[in-house]
């Protein structure tokens, strides 16, 4: 079946989550007129092919490394998915190796946006790194992922507002570079409030108060 081969190709050559690729394939088949009986007979369930799809993907993916010195960036890994345009922006190649990624389109969007959102995440960082830091820009009522090194490439930027979490290093860096308005991220603020409620035992006190008011 052609759709199953397409699913294998997408699992091999893209980084989209396998369950999401499978759901998309099913949706396409239904849109083409396939009913549940046809799918049950002729299209395998996700549980029966998921391991195989991951094998296809892993066979086409370089093995993970434990040290940043072992990272090799060349060929398709420095280009956008179309294979034509640059994607790697810089590589410090020092002891604290920092690698930046952004297409020229992303940089153009970032330079034309006055509202940026930034976030540093630890959970999605590769094994040999501690953090992935992303810069996003509001442009034409949409959010785009971008990054910087704009000045060296001739872009002019004038952000006036930055939405970020409450990491002082991030806040101070952007303030000193751009002198812009800093706005705390509502999601991260609520996370901090939730952690404080759990740590200080406030929830138990609120529950008792509610019970007394009934």
PDB file of C-alpha atoms in Angstrom:
ATOM      1  CA  UNK A   1       0.000   0.000   0.000  1.00  0.00           C
ATOM      2  CA  UNK A   2       1.353   3.366  -1.063  1.00  0.00           C
ATOM      3  CA  UNK A   3       0.258   5.125   2.133  1.00  0.00           C
ATOM      4  CA  UNK A   4       2.187   2.627   4.266  1.00  0.00           C
ATOM      5  CA  UNK A   5       5.331   3.262   2.201  1.00  0.00           C
ATOM      6  CA  UNK A   6       4.798   7.008   2.624  1.00  0.00           C
ATOM      7  CA  UNK A   7       4.541   6.466   6.376  1.00  0.00           C
ATOM      8  CA  UNK A   8       7.844   4.561   6.374  1.00  0.00           C
ATOM      9  CA  UNK A   9       9.524   7.318   4.365  1.00  0.00           C
ATOM     10  CA  UNK A  10       8.251  10.011   6.717  1.00  0.00           C
ATOM     11  CA  UNK A  11       9.373   8.034   9.754  1.00  0.00           C
ATOM     12  CA  UNK A  12      12.821   7.658   8.190  1.00  0.00           C
ATOM     13  CA  UNK A  13      13.438  11.165   6.909  1.00  0.00           C
ATOM     14  CA  UNK A  14      11.528  13.458   9.288  1.00  0.00           C
ATOM     15  CA  UNK A  15      11.613  13.993  13.044  1.00  0.00           C
ATOM     16  CA  UNK A  16       7.833  14.206  13.483  1.00  0.00           C
ATOM     17  CA  UNK A  17       6.570  11.940  16.273  1.00  0.00           C
ATOM     18  CA  UNK A  18       5.654   8.478  14.964  1.00  0.00           C
ATOM     19  CA  UNK A  19       2.125   8.487  16.513  1.00  0.00           C
ATOM     20  CA  UNK A  20       1.475  11.849  14.853  1.00  0.00           C
ATOM     21  CA  UNK A  21       2.623  10.520  11.464  1.00  0.00           C
ATOM     22  CA  UNK A  22       0.376   7.489  11.889  1.00  0.00           C
ATOM     23  CA  UNK A  23      -2.651   9.619  12.823  1.00  0.00           C
ATOM     24  CA  UNK A  24      -2.017  11.804   9.781  1.00  0.00           C
ATOM     25  CA  UNK A  25      -1.863   8.730   7.516  1.00  0.00           C
ATOM     26  CA  UNK A  26      -5.178   7.443   8.880  1.00  0.00           C
ATOM     27  CA  UNK A  27      -6.743  10.880   8.436  1.00  0.00           C
ATOM     28  CA  UNK A  28      -5.574  11.003   4.810  1.00  0.00           C
ATOM     29  CA  UNK A  29      -7.007   7.544   4.108  1.00  0.00           C
ATOM     30  CA  UNK A  30     -10.362   8.496   5.625  1.00  0.00           C
ATOM     31  CA  UNK A  31     -10.380  11.699   3.574  1.00  0.00           C
ATOM     32  CA  UNK A  32      -9.799   9.555   0.469  1.00  0.00           C
ATOM     33  CA  UNK A  33     -12.878   7.475   1.278  1.00  0.00           C
ATOM     34  CA  UNK A  34     -11.522   4.568   3.343  1.00  0.00           C
ATOM     35  CA  UNK A  35     -13.899   3.310   6.044  1.00  0.00           C
ATOM     36  CA  UNK A  36     -13.124   1.607   9.365  1.00  0.00           C
ATOM     37  CA  UNK A  37     -13.676  -1.880   7.921  1.00  0.00           C
ATOM     38  CA  UNK A  38     -11.165  -1.251   5.140  1.00  0.00           C
ATOM     39  CA  UNK A  39      -8.593   0.151   7.575  1.00  0.00           C
ATOM     40  CA  UNK A  40      -9.028  -2.807   9.930  1.00  0.00           C
ATOM     41  CA  UNK A  41      -8.382  -5.253   7.079  1.00  0.00           C
ATOM     42  CA  UNK A  42      -5.637  -3.545   5.105  1.00  0.00           C
ATOM     43  CA  UNK A  43      -3.817  -1.031   7.317  1.00  0.00           C
ATOM     44  CA  UNK A  44      -1.809  -2.226  10.341  1.00  0.00           C
ATOM     45  CA  UNK A  45      -2.419  -0.858  13.810  1.00  0.00           C
ATOM     46  CA  UNK A  46       0.140   1.516  15.281  1.00  0.00           C
ATOM     47  CA  UNK A  47       1.089  -0.981  17.991  1.00  0.00           C
ATOM     48  CA  UNK A  48       2.096  -3.544  15.360  1.00  0.00           C
ATOM     49  CA  UNK A  49       4.327  -1.274  13.259  1.00  0.00           C
ATOM     50  CA  UNK A  50       5.604   1.339  15.717  1.00  0.00           C
ATOM     51  CA  UNK A  51       8.828  -0.542  16.538  1.00  0.00           C
ATOM     52  CA  UNK A  52       9.519  -1.105  12.838  1.00  0.00           C
ATOM     53  CA  UNK A  53       9.021   2.569  12.062  1.00  0.00           C
ATOM     54  CA  UNK A  54      11.440   3.544  14.827  1.00  0.00           C
ATOM     55  CA  UNK A  55      13.970   1.069  13.385  1.00  0.00           C
ATOM     56  CA  UNK A  56      13.731   2.826  10.012  1.00  0.00           C
ATOM     57  CA  UNK A  57      14.260   6.165  11.744  1.00  0.00           C
ATOM     58  CA  UNK A  58      17.148   5.032  13.928  1.00  0.00           C
ATOM     59  CA  UNK A  59      18.928   3.459  10.955  1.00  0.00           C
ATOM     60  CA  UNK A  60      18.983   6.866   9.273  1.00  0.00           C
ATOM     61  CA  UNK A  61      19.911   8.863  12.379  1.00  0.00           C
ATOM     62  CA  UNK A  62      23.469   9.331  13.665  1.00  0.00           C
ATOM     63  CA  UNK A  63      24.065   7.676  17.051  1.00  0.00           C
ATOM     64  CA  UNK A  64      23.886   9.957  20.122  1.00  0.00           C
ATOM     65  CA  UNK A  65      27.161  11.340  21.446  1.00  0.00           C
ATOM     66  CA  UNK A  66      28.288  11.921  25.017  1.00  0.00           C
ATOM     67  CA  UNK A  67      30.627  14.835  24.317  1.00  0.00           C
ATOM     68  CA  UNK A  68      30.080  17.987  22.269  1.00  0.00           C
ATOM     69  CA  UNK A  69      33.498  17.466  20.643  1.00  0.00           C
ATOM     70  CA  UNK A  70      32.077  14.383  18.926  1.00  0.00           C
ATOM     71  CA  UNK A  71      29.302  16.301  17.158  1.00  0.00           C
ATOM     72  CA  UNK A  72      29.930  16.454  13.405  1.00  0.00           C
ATOM     73  CA  UNK A  73      27.869  18.980  11.473  1.00  0.00           C
ATOM     74  CA  UNK A  74      28.077  18.676   7.708  1.00  0.00           C
ATOM     75  CA  UNK A  75      26.020  17.708   4.685  1.00  0.00           C
ATOM     76  CA  UNK A  76      22.274  17.654   5.228  1.00  0.00           C
ATOM     77  CA  UNK A  77      22.628  18.548   8.916  1.00  0.00           C
ATOM     78  CA  UNK A  78      23.640  22.144   8.182  1.00  0.00           C
ATOM     79  CA  UNK A  79      20.853  22.789   5.654  1.00  0.00           C
ATOM     80  CA  UNK A  80      17.100  23.320   5.809  1.00  0.00           C
ATOM     81  CA  UNK A  81      14.865  20.361   4.981  1.00  0.00           C
ATOM     82  CA  UNK A  82      14.712  21.368   1.315  1.00  0.00           C
ATOM     83  CA  UNK A  83      18.474  20.799   1.175  1.00  0.00           C
ATOM     84  CA  UNK A  84      19.095  24.149  -0.513  1.00  0.00           C
ATOM     85  CA  UNK A  85      19.429  26.808   2.168  1.00  0.00           C
ATOM     86  CA  UNK A  86      21.660  27.235   5.209  1.00  0.00           C
ATOM     87  CA  UNK A  87      20.226  26.284   8.593  1.00  0.00           C
ATOM     88  CA  UNK A  88      23.242  26.231  10.920  1.00  0.00           C
ATOM     89  CA  UNK A  89      23.951  29.799  11.998  1.00  0.00           C
ATOM     90  CA  UNK A  90      27.089  29.482  14.107  1.00  0.00           C
ATOM     91  CA  UNK A  91      29.231  26.943  15.925  1.00  0.00           C
ATOM     92  CA  UNK A  92      31.530  28.233  18.663  1.00  0.00           C
ATOM     93  CA  UNK A  93      33.671  25.034  18.548  1.00  0.00           C
ATOM     94  CA  UNK A  94      35.148  25.752  21.979  1.00  0.00           C
ATOM     95  CA  UNK A  95      35.023  24.004  25.357  1.00  0.00           C
ATOM     96  CA  UNK A  96      31.504  25.366  25.992  1.00  0.00           C
ATOM     97  CA  UNK A  97      30.400  24.549  22.467  1.00  0.00           C
ATOM     98  CA  UNK A  98      27.282  26.490  21.510  1.00  0.00           C
ATOM     99  CA  UNK A  99      25.529  25.800  18.219  1.00  0.00           C
ATOM    100  CA  UNK A 100      22.892  28.111  16.775  1.00  0.00           C
ATOM    101  CA  UNK A 101      20.340  27.239  14.111  1.00  0.00           C
ATOM    102  CA  UNK A 102      18.152  29.580  12.053  1.00  0.00           C
ATOM    103  CA  UNK A 103      17.304  30.024   8.399  1.00  0.00           C
ATOM    104  CA  UNK A 104      17.588  33.381   6.652  1.00  0.00           C
ATOM    105  CA  UNK A 105      13.787  33.515   6.632  1.00  0.00           C
ATOM    106  CA  UNK A 106      13.716  33.146  10.427  1.00  0.00           C
ATOM    107  CA  UNK A 107      16.279  35.923  10.821  1.00  0.00           C
ATOM    108  CA  UNK A 108      14.294  38.193   8.530  1.00  0.00           C
ATOM    109  CA  UNK A 109      11.143  37.588  10.585  1.00  0.00           C
ATOM    110  CA  UNK A 110      13.022  38.224  13.825  1.00  0.00           C
ATOM    111  CA  UNK A 111      14.430  41.495  12.510  1.00  0.00           C
ATOM    112  CA  UNK A 112      10.948  42.720  11.568  1.00  0.00           C
ATOM    113  CA  UNK A 113       9.261  41.789  14.843  1.00  0.00           C
ATOM    114  CA  UNK A 114       9.106  44.049  17.905  1.00  0.00           C
ATOM    115  CA  UNK A 115       7.777  41.364  20.281  1.00  0.00           C
ATOM    116  CA  UNK A 116      10.014  38.407  21.100  1.00  0.00           C
ATOM    117  CA  UNK A 117       9.400  35.382  23.305  1.00  0.00           C
ATOM    118  CA  UNK A 118      12.361  33.399  24.626  1.00  0.00           C
ATOM    119  CA  UNK A 119      12.664  30.217  26.636  1.00  0.00           C
ATOM    120  CA  UNK A 120      15.414  27.938  27.862  1.00  0.00           C
ATOM    121  CA  UNK A 121      14.382  24.323  28.313  1.00  0.00           C
ATOM    122  CA  UNK A 122      16.304  21.487  29.905  1.00  0.00           C
ATOM    123  CA  UNK A 123      14.070  18.474  29.247  1.00  0.00           C
ATOM    124  CA  UNK A 124      14.459  18.495  25.456  1.00  0.00           C
ATOM    125  CA  UNK A 125      18.212  19.161  25.429  1.00  0.00           C
ATOM    126  CA  UNK A 126      20.394  16.458  23.812  1.00  0.00           C
ATOM    127  CA  UNK A 127      22.348  14.279  26.229  1.00  0.00           C
ATOM    128  CA  UNK A 128      25.621  16.182  25.952  1.00  0.00           C
ATOM    129  CA  UNK A 129      23.923  19.558  26.455  1.00  0.00           C
ATOM    130  CA  UNK A 130      22.188  21.011  29.477  1.00  0.00           C
ATOM    131  CA  UNK A 131      19.862  23.474  27.778  1.00  0.00           C
ATOM    132  CA  UNK A 132      18.150  24.360  24.520  1.00  0.00           C
ATOM    133  CA  UNK A 133      17.427  28.090  24.216  1.00  0.00           C
ATOM    134  CA  UNK A 134      14.890  29.306  21.665  1.00  0.00           C
ATOM    135  CA  UNK A 135      13.903  32.767  20.442  1.00  0.00           C
ATOM    136  CA  UNK A 136      10.436  33.248  18.948  1.00  0.00           C
ATOM    137  CA  UNK A 137       9.018  36.305  17.214  1.00  0.00           C
ATOM    138  CA  UNK A 138       5.461  37.579  16.817  1.00  0.00           C
ATOM    139  CA  UNK A 139       4.952  38.426  13.145  1.00  0.00           C
ATOM    140  CA  UNK A 140       1.669  38.892  11.267  1.00  0.00           C
ATOM    141  CA  UNK A 141      -0.234  37.563  14.306  1.00  0.00           C
ATOM    142  CA  UNK A 142       1.784  34.344  14.308  1.00  0.00           C
ATOM    143  CA  UNK A 143       4.656  32.990  16.386  1.00  0.00           C
ATOM    144  CA  UNK A 144       7.847  31.977  14.591  1.00  0.00           C
ATOM    145  CA  UNK A 145      10.925  30.267  16.046  1.00  0.00           C
ATOM    146  CA  UNK A 146      14.064  32.318  15.350  1.00  0.00           C
ATOM    147  CA  UNK A 147      17.541  32.953  16.766  1.00  0.00           C
ATOM    148  CA  UNK A 148      20.192  35.654  16.624  1.00  0.00           C
ATOM    149  CA  UNK A 149      23.566  36.610  15.133  1.00  0.00           C
ATOM    150  CA  UNK A 150      21.635  39.179  13.203  1.00  0.00           C
ATOM    151  CA  UNK A 151      24.098  42.023  13.423  1.00  0.00           C
ATOM    152  CA  UNK A 152      26.925  40.081  11.778  1.00  0.00           C
ATOM    153  CA  UNK A 153      24.644  39.173   8.882  1.00  0.00           C
ATOM    154  CA  UNK A 154      23.483  42.744   8.351  1.00  0.00           C
ATOM    155  CA  UNK A 155      20.027  42.565   9.922  1.00  0.00           C
ATOM    156  CA  UNK A 156      18.677  45.496  11.927  1.00  0.00           C
ATOM    157  CA  UNK A 157      16.581  44.646  14.989  1.00  0.00           C
ATOM    158  CA  UNK A 158      14.553  46.832  17.316  1.00  0.00           C
ATOM    159  CA  UNK A 159      12.532  44.671  19.715  1.00  0.00           C
ATOM    160  CA  UNK A 160      10.533  46.670  22.267  1.00  0.00           C
ATOM    161  CA  UNK A 161       9.004  43.821  24.293  1.00  0.00           C
ATOM    162  CA  UNK A 162      10.313  40.480  25.533  1.00  0.00           C
ATOM    163  CA  UNK A 163       8.232  37.718  27.125  1.00  0.00           C
ATOM    164  CA  UNK A 164      10.370  35.305  29.119  1.00  0.00           C
ATOM    165  CA  UNK A 165      10.463  33.161  32.232  1.00  0.00           C
ATOM    166  CA  UNK A 166      12.052  34.507  35.401  1.00  0.00           C
ATOM    167  CA  UNK A 167      15.683  33.508  34.783  1.00  0.00           C
ATOM    168  CA  UNK A 168      17.720  36.554  35.828  1.00  0.00           C
ATOM    169  CA  UNK A 169      20.567  35.747  33.433  1.00  0.00           C
ATOM    170  CA  UNK A 170      18.189  35.887  30.465  1.00  0.00           C
ATOM    171  CA  UNK A 171      16.467  39.044  31.683  1.00  0.00           C
ATOM    172  CA  UNK A 172      19.732  40.881  32.341  1.00  0.00           C
ATOM    173  CA  UNK A 173      21.252  39.836  29.009  1.00  0.00           C
ATOM    174  CA  UNK A 174      18.351  41.130  26.932  1.00  0.00           C
ATOM    175  CA  UNK A 175      17.996  44.282  29.021  1.00  0.00           C
ATOM    176  CA  UNK A 176      21.653  45.189  28.584  1.00  0.00           C
ATOM    177  CA  UNK A 177      21.613  44.446  24.846  1.00  0.00           C
ATOM    178  CA  UNK A 178      18.296  45.999  23.836  1.00  0.00           C
ATOM    179  CA  UNK A 179      16.917  47.981  26.803  1.00  0.00           C
ATOM    180  CA  UNK A 180      13.445  46.606  26.130  1.00  0.00           C
ATOM    181  CA  UNK A 181      10.365  45.983  28.268  1.00  0.00           C
ATOM    182  CA  UNK A 182      10.473  42.639  30.082  1.00  0.00           C
ATOM    183  CA  UNK A 183       7.198  40.764  30.618  1.00  0.00           C
ATOM    184  CA  UNK A 184       7.072  37.622  32.760  1.00  0.00           C
ATOM    185  CA  UNK A 185       5.619  34.534  31.098  1.00  0.00           C
ATOM    186  CA  UNK A 186       2.173  33.775  32.563  1.00  0.00           C
ATOM    187  CA  UNK A 187       2.645  30.016  32.178  1.00  0.00           C
ATOM    188  CA  UNK A 188       5.941  30.006  34.072  1.00  0.00           C
ATOM    189  CA  UNK A 189       4.455  32.296  36.743  1.00  0.00           C
ATOM    190  CA  UNK A 190       1.589  29.853  37.345  1.00  0.00           C
ATOM    191  CA  UNK A 191       4.095  26.998  37.518  1.00  0.00           C
ATOM    192  CA  UNK A 192       6.014  28.859  40.231  1.00  0.00           C
ATOM    193  CA  UNK A 193       2.796  29.575  42.154  1.00  0.00           C
ATOM    194  CA  UNK A 194       1.811  25.904  41.951  1.00  0.00           C
ATOM    195  CA  UNK A 195       5.212  24.797  43.230  1.00  0.00           C
ATOM    196  CA  UNK A 196       4.981  27.234  46.139  1.00  0.00           C
ATOM    197  CA  UNK A 197       1.498  26.007  47.031  1.00  0.00           C
ATOM    198  CA  UNK A 198       2.743  22.414  47.113  1.00  0.00           C
ATOM    199  CA  UNK A 199       5.963  23.218  48.985  1.00  0.00           C
ATOM    200  CA  UNK A 200       4.375  25.402  51.664  1.00  0.00           C
ATOM    201  CA  UNK A 201       1.346  23.183  52.226  1.00  0.00           C
ATOM    202  CA  UNK A 202      -1.037  25.997  51.319  1.00  0.00           C
ATOM    203  CA  UNK A 203      -3.430  23.666  49.507  1.00  0.00           C
ATOM    204  CA  UNK A 204      -4.195  21.793  52.731  1.00  0.00           C
ATOM    205  CA  UNK A 205      -4.938  25.071  54.514  1.00  0.00           C
ATOM    206  CA  UNK A 206      -7.226  26.198  51.695  1.00  0.00           C
ATOM    207  CA  UNK A 207      -9.053  22.865  51.759  1.00  0.00           C
ATOM    208  CA  UNK A 208      -9.634  23.157  55.508  1.00  0.00           C
ATOM    209  CA  UNK A 209     -10.824  26.747  55.083  1.00  0.00           C
ATOM    210  CA  UNK A 210     -13.303  25.692  52.398  1.00  0.00           C
ATOM    211  CA  UNK A 211     -14.593  22.890  54.634  1.00  0.00           C
ATOM    212  CA  UNK A 212     -15.111  25.347  57.514  1.00  0.00           C
ATOM    213  CA  UNK A 213     -17.038  27.722  55.279  1.00  0.00           C
ATOM    214  CA  UNK A 214     -19.482  25.039  54.131  1.00  0.00           C
TER     215      UNK A 214
END
